[in-house]
mmCIF file of C-alpha atoms in Angstrom:
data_model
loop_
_atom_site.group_PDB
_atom_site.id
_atom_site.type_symbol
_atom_site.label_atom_id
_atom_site.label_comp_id
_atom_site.label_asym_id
_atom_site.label_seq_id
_atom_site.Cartn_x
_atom_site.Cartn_y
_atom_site.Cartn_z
ATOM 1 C CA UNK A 1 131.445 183.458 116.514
ATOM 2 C CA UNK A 2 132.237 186.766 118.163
ATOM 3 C CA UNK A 3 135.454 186.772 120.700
ATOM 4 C CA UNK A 4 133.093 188.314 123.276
ATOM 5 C CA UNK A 5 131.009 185.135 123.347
ATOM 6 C CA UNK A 6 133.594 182.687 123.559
ATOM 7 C CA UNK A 7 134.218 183.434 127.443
ATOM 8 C CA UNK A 8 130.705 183.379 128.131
ATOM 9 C CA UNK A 9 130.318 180.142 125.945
ATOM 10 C CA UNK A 10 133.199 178.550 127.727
ATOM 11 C CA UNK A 11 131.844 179.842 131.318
ATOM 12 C CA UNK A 12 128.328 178.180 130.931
ATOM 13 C CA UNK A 13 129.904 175.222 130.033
ATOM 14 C CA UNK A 14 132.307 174.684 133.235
ATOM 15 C CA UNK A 15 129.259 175.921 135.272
ATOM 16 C CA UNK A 16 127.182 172.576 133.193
ATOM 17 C CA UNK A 17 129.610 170.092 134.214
ATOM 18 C CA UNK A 18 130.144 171.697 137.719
ATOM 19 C CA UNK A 19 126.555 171.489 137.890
ATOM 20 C CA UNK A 20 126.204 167.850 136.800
ATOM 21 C CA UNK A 21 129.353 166.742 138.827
ATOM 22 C CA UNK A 22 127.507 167.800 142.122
ATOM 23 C CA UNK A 23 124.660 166.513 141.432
ATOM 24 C CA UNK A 24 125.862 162.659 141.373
ATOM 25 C CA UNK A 25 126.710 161.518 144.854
ATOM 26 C CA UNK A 26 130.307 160.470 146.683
ATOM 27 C CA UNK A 27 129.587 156.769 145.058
ATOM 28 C CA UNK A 28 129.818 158.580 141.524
ATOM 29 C CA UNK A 29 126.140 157.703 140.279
ATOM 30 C CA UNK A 30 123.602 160.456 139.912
ATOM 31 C CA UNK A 31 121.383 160.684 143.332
ATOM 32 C CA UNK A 32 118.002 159.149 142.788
ATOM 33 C CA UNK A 33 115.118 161.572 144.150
ATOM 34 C CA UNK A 34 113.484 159.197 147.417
ATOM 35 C CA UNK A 35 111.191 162.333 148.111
ATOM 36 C CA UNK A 36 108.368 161.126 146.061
ATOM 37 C CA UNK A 37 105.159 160.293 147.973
ATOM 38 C CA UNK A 38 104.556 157.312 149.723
ATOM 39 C CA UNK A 39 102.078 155.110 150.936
ATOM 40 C CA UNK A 40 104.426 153.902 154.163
ATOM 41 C CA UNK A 41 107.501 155.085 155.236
ATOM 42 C CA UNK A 42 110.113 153.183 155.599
ATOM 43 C CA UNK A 43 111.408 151.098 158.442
ATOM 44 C CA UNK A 44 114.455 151.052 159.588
ATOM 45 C CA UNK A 45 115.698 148.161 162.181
ATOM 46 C CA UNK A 46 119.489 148.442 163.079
ATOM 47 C CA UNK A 47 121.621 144.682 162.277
ATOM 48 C CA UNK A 48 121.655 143.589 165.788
ATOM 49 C CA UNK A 49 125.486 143.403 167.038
ATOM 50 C CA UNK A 50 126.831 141.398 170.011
ATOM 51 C CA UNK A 51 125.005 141.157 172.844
ATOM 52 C CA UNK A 52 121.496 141.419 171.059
ATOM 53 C CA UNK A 53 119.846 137.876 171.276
ATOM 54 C CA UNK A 54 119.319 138.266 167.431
ATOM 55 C CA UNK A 55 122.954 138.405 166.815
ATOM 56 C CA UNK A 56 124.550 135.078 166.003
ATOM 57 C CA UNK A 57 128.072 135.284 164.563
ATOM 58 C CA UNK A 58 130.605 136.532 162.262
ATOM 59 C CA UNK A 59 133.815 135.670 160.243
ATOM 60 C CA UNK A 60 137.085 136.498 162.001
ATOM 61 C CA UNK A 61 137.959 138.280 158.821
ATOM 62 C CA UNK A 62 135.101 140.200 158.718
ATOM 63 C CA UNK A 63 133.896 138.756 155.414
ATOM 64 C CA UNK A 64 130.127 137.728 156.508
ATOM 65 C CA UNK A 65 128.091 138.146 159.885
ATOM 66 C CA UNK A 66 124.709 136.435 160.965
ATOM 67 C CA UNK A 67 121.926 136.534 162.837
ATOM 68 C CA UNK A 68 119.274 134.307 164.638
ATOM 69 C CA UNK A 69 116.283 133.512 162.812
ATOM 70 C CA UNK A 70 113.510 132.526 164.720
ATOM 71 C CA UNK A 71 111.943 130.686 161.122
ATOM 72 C CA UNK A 72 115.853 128.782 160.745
ATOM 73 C CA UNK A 73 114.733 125.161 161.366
ATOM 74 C CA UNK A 74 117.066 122.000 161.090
ATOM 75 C CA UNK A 75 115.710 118.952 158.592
ATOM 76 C CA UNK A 76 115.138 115.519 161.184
ATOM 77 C CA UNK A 77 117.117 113.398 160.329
ATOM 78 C CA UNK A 78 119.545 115.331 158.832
ATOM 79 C CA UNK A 79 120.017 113.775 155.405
ATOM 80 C CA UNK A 80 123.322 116.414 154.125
ATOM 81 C CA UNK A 81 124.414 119.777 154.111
ATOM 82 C CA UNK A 82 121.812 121.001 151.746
ATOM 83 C CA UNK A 83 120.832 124.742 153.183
ATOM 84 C CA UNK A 84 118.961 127.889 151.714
ATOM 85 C CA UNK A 85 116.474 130.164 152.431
ATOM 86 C CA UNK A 86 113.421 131.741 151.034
ATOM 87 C CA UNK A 87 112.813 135.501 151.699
ATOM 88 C CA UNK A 88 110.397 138.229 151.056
ATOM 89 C CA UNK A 89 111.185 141.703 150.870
ATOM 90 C CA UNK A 90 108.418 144.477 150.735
ATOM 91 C CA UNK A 91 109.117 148.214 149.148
ATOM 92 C CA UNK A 92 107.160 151.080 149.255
ATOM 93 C CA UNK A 93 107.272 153.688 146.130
ATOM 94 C CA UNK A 94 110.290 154.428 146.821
ATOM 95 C CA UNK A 95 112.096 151.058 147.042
ATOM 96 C CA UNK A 96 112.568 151.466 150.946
ATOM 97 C CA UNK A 97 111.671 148.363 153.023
ATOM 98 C CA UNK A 98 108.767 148.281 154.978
ATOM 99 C CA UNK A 99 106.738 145.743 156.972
ATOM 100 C CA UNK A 100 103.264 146.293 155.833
ATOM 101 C CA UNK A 101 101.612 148.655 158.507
ATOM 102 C CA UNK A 102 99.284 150.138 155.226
ATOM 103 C CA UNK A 103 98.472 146.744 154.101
ATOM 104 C CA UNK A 104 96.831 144.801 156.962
ATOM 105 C CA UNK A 105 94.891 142.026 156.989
ATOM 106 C CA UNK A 106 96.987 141.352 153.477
ATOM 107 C CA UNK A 107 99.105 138.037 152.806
ATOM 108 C CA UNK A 108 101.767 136.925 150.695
ATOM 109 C CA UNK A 109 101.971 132.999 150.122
ATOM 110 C CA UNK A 110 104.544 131.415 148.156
ATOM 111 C CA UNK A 111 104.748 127.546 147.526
ATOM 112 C CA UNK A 112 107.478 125.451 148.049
ATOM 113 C CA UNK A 113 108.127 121.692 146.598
ATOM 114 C CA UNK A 114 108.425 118.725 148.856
ATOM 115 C CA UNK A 115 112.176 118.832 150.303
ATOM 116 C CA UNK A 116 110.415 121.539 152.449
ATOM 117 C CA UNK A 117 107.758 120.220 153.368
ATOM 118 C CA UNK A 118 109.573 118.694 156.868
ATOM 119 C CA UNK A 119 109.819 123.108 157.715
ATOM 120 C CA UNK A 120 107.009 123.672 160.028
ATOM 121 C CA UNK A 121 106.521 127.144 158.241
ATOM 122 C CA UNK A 122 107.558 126.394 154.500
ATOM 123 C CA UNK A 123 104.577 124.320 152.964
ATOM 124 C CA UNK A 124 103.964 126.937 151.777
ATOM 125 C CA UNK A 125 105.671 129.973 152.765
ATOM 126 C CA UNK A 126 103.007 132.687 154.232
ATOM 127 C CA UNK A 127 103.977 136.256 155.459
ATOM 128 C CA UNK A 128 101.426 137.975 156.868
ATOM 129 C CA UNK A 129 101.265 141.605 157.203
ATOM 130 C CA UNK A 130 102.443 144.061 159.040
ATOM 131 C CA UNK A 131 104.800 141.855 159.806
ATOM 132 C CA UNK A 132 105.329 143.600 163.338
ATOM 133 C CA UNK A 133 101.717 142.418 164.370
ATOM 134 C CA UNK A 134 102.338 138.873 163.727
ATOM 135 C CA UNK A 135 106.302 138.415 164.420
ATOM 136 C CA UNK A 136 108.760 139.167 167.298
ATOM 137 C CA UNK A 137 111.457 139.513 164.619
ATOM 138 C CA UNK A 138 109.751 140.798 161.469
ATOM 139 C CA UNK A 139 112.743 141.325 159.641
ATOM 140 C CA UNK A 140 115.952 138.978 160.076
ATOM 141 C CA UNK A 141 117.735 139.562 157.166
ATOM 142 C CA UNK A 142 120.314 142.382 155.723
ATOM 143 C CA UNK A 143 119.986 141.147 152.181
ATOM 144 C CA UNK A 144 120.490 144.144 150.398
ATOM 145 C CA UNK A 145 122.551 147.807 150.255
ATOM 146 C CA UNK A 146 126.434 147.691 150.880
ATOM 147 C CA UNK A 147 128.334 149.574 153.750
ATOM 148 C CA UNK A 148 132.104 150.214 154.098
ATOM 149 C CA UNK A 149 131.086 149.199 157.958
ATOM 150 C CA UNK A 150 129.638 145.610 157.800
ATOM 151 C CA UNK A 151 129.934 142.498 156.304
ATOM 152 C CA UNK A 152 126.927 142.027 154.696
ATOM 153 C CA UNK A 153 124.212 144.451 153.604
ATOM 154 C CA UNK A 154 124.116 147.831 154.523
ATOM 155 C CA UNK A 155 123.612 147.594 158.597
ATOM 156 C CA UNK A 156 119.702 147.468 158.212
ATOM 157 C CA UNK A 157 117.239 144.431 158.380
ATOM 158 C CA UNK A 158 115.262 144.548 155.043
ATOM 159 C CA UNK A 159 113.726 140.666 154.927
ATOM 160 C CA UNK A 160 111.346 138.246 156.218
ATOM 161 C CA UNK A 161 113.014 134.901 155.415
ATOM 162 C CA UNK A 162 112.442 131.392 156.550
ATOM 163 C CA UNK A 163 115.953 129.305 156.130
ATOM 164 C CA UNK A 164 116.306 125.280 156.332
ATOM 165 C CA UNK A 165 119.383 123.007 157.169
ATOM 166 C CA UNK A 166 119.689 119.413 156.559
ATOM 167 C CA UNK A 167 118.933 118.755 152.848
ATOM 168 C CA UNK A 168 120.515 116.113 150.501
ATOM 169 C CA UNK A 169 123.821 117.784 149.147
ATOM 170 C CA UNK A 170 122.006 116.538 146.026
ATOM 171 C CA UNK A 171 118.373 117.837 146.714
ATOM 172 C CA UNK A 172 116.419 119.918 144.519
ATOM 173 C CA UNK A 173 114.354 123.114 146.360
ATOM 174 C CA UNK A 174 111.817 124.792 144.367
ATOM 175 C CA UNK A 175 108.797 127.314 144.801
ATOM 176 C CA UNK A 176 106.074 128.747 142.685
ATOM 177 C CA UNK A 177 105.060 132.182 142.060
ATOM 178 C CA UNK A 178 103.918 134.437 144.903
ATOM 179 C CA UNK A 179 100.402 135.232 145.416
ATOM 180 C CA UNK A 180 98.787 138.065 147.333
ATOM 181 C CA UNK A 181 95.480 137.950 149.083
ATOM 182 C CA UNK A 182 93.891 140.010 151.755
ATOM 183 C CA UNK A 183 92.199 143.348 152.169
ATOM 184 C CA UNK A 184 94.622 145.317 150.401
ATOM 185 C CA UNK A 185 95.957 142.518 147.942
ATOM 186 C CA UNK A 186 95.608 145.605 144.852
ATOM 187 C CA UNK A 187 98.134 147.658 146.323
ATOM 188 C CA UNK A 188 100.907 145.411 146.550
ATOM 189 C CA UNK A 189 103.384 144.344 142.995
ATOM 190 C CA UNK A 190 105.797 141.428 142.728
ATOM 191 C CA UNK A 191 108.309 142.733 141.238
ATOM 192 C CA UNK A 192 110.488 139.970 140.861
ATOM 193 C CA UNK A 193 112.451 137.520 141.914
ATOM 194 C CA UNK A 194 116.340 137.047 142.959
ATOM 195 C CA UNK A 195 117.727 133.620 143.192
ATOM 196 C CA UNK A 196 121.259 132.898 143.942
ATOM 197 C CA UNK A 197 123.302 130.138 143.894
ATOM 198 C CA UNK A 198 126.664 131.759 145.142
ATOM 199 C CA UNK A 199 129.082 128.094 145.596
ATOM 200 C CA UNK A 200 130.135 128.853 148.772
ATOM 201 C CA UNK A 201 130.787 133.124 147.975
ATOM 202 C CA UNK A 202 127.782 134.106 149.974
ATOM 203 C CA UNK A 203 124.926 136.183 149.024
ATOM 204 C CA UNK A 204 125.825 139.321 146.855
ATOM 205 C CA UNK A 205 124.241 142.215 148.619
ATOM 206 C CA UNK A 206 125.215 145.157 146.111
ATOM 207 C CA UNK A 207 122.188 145.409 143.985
ATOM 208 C CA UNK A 208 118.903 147.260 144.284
ATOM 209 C CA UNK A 209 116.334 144.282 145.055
ATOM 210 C CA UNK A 210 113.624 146.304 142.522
ATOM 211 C CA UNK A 211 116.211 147.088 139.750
ATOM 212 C CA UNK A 212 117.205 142.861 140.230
ATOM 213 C CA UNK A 213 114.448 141.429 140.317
ATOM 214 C CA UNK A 214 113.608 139.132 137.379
ATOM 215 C CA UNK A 215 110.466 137.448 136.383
ATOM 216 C CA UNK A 216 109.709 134.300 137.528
ATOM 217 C CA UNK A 217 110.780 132.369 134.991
ATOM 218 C CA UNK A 218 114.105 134.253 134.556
ATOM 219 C CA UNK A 219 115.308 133.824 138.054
ATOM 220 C CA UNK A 220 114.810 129.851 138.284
ATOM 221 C CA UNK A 221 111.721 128.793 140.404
ATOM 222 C CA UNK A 222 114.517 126.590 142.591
ATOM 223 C CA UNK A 223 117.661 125.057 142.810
ATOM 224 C CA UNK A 224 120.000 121.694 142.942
ATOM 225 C CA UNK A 225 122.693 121.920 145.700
ATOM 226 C CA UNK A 226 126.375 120.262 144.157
ATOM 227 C CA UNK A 227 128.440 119.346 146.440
ATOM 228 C CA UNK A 228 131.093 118.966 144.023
ATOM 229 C CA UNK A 229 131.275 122.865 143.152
ATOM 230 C CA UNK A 230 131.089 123.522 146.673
ATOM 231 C CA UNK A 231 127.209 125.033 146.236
ATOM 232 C CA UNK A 232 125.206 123.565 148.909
ATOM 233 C CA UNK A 233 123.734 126.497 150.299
ATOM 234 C CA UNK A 234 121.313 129.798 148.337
ATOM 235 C CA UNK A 235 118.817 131.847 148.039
ATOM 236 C CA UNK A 236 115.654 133.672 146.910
ATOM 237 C CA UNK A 237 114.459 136.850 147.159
ATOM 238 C CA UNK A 238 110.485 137.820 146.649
ATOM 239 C CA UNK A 239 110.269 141.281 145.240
ATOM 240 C CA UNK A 240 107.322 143.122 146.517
ATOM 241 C CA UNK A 241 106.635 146.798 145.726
ATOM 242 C CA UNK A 242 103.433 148.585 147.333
ATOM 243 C CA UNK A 243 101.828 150.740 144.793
ATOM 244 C CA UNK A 244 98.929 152.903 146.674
ATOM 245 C CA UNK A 245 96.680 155.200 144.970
ATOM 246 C CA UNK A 246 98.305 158.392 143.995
ATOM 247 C CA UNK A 247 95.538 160.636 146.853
ATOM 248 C CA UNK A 248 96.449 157.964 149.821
ATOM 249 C CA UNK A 249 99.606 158.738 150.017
ATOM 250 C CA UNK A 250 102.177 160.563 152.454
ATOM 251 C CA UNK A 251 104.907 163.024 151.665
ATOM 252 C CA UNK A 252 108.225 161.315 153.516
ATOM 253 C CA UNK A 253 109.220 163.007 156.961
ATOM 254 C CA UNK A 254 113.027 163.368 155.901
ATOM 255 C CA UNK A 255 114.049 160.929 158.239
ATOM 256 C CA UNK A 256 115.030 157.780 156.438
ATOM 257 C CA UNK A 257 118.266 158.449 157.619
ATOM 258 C CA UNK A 258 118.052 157.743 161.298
ATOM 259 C CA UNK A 259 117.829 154.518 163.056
ATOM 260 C CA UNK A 260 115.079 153.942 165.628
ATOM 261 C CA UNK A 261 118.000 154.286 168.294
ATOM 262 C CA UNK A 262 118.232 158.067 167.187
ATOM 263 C CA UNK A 263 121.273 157.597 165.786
ATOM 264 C CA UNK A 264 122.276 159.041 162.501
ATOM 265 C CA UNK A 265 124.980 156.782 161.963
ATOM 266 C CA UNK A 266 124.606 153.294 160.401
ATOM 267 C CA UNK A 267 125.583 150.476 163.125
ATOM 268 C CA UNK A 268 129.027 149.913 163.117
ATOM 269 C CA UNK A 269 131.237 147.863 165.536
ATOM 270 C CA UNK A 270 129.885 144.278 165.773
ATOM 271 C CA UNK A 271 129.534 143.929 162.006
ATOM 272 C CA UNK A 272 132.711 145.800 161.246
ATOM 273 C CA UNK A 273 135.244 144.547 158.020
ATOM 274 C CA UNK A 274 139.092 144.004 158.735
ATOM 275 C CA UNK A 275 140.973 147.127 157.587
ATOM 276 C CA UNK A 276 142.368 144.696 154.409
ATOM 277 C CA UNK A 277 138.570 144.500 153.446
ATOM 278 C CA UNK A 278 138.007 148.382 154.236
ATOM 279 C CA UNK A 279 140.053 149.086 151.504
ATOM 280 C CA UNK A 280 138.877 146.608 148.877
ATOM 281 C CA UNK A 281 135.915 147.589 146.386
ATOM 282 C CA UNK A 282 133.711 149.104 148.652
ATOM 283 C CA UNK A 283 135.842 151.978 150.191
ATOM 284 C CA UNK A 284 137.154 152.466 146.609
ATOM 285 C CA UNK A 285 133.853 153.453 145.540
ATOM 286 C CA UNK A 286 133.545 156.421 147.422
ATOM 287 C CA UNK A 287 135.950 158.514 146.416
ATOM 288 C CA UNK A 288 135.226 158.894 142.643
ATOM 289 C CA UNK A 289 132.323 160.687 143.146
ATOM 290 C CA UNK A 290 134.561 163.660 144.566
ATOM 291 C CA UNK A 291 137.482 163.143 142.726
ATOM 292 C CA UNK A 292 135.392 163.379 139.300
ATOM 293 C CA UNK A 293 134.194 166.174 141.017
ATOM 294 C CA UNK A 294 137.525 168.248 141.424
ATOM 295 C CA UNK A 295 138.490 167.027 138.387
ATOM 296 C CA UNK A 296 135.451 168.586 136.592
ATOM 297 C CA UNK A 297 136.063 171.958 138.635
ATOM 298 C CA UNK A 298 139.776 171.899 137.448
ATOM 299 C CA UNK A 299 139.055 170.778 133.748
ATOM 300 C CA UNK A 300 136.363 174.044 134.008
ATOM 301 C CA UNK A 301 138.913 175.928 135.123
ATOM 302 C CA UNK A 302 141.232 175.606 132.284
ATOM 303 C CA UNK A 303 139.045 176.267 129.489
ATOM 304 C CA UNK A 304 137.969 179.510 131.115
ATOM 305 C CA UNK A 305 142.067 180.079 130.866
ATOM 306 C CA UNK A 306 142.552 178.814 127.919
ATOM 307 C CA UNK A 307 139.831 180.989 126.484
ATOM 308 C CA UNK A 308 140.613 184.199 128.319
ATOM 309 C CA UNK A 309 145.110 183.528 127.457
#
């Protein structure tokens, strides 16, 4: 190789990893592109925080938070602290939650075995959509995303669930595949399924519910409670994905980011974690992605001295 080249060969490579480095975002993964048409944008409800008649309560040490459920019904009599809840969450291309406003007249119906049959709304489970037309709270739950600001979630209301207290510690809940009917029944995938049975930890809301989801048989088609381990209480999570036809779609209007207050910011305050949690895994995750970053720039940096000394 010629010495002339060597600077140039040494330049386009610090100007590649620059490149790359500021392409990946402050969590230190590579940005995903959520530009790609759609056939509903997404919808973006705020947690509610203290004051809101949704908003129910929250650990002192900022470890969980919750929030009313109109579809939260008690088991008469109460038999044991079996709990859970069965959700659905619907996508659009993009993986954003929506509520269904391009599928109407379209339902999702998911059966459940008998230790909920007592639930007024859970034999079987039916969500009818858009869930705005047909609920006062369409979404309830923050199942999924993570925020250095809340508990739980990532400060915005991305399921439809239907929850129910008073099991058997020793009860066994179980619930069969989804199926879709309605007008627009073709446009609308289950993805998956995520069931959890988190002995007493809580629901883990740091994964993508698409990218989780398992097939029906992988995820479990129900639970037993054990008292003994401390697991009377989880959850499961039907995956829905809308997939429209390429020419009835919408380009995105940029706006994902704000919340239907007008805010830019995610909600912060009522749901906020203790300083002591602040610092735990979450807030180290978002420095990496700048500190690989100024690492790549300095690393550049040297070759091109290296090469010139």
């Amino acid at each position: 190789m010629v010495c002339g080249a060597r600077p140039l060969l040494a330049l386009a490579l610090g100007l590649a990893v620059i490149g790359s480095l500021v392409a990946m975002g402050a969590g230190g993964v590579v940005a995903q592109d959520a530009n790609e048409s759609v056939s509903e944008e997404a919808y973006r409800e705020p947690a509610p925080e203290p004051g809101d008649p949704y908003f129910e309560a929250r650990a002192e040490d900022g470890s969980w938070v919750s929030y009313e459920n109109p579809r939260d019904e008690y088991r008469s009599p109460y038999l044991g602290d079996g709990s859970g809840k069965i959700c659905v969450t619907l996508v659009n291309e993009n993986g954003e939650p929506v509520i269904g406003e391009s599928v109407p007249d379209t339902t999702v119906t998911i059966p459940t075995g008998g230790a909920t049959t007592w639930h007024s709304e859970a034999d079987p489970i039916t969500v009818n959509f858009p869930m705005n037309d047909h609920y006062d709270f369409p979404l309830d739950g923050d199942q999924f995303g993570t925020s250095p600001d809340v508990a739980q979630g990532d400060g915005y209301m991305d399921s439809h669930c239907y929850e129910f207290h008073g099991n058997p510690e020793d009860a066994t809940i179980s619930y069969g595949k989804a199926q879709i009917s309605g007008q627009y029944a073709d446009r609308i995938e289950v993805a998956g399924y995520i069931q959890q049975v988190p002995q007493g930890e809580g629901w883990d809301t740091d994964i993508d519910p698409v990218a989780a989801a398992e097939p029906y048989e992988e995820a479990g088609g129900g639970w037993t409670y054990d008292a003994a381990r401390n697991a009377t209480h989880a959850q499961a999570v039907v995956v829905l994905q809308l997939d429209a036809p390429a020419d009835e779609r919408l380009e995105p209007s940029n706006t994902s980011d704000t919340a239907d207050n007008g805010s830019t910011e995610p909600p912060t305050g009522s749901n906020e974690l203790t300083g002591e949690a602040d610092s735990g895994a979450d807030g180290g995750d978002e420095m990496p992605g700048f500190g690989v970053l100024a690492a790549g720039i300095a690393l550049s940096v040297a070759v091109l001295a290296r090469v010139r000394g």
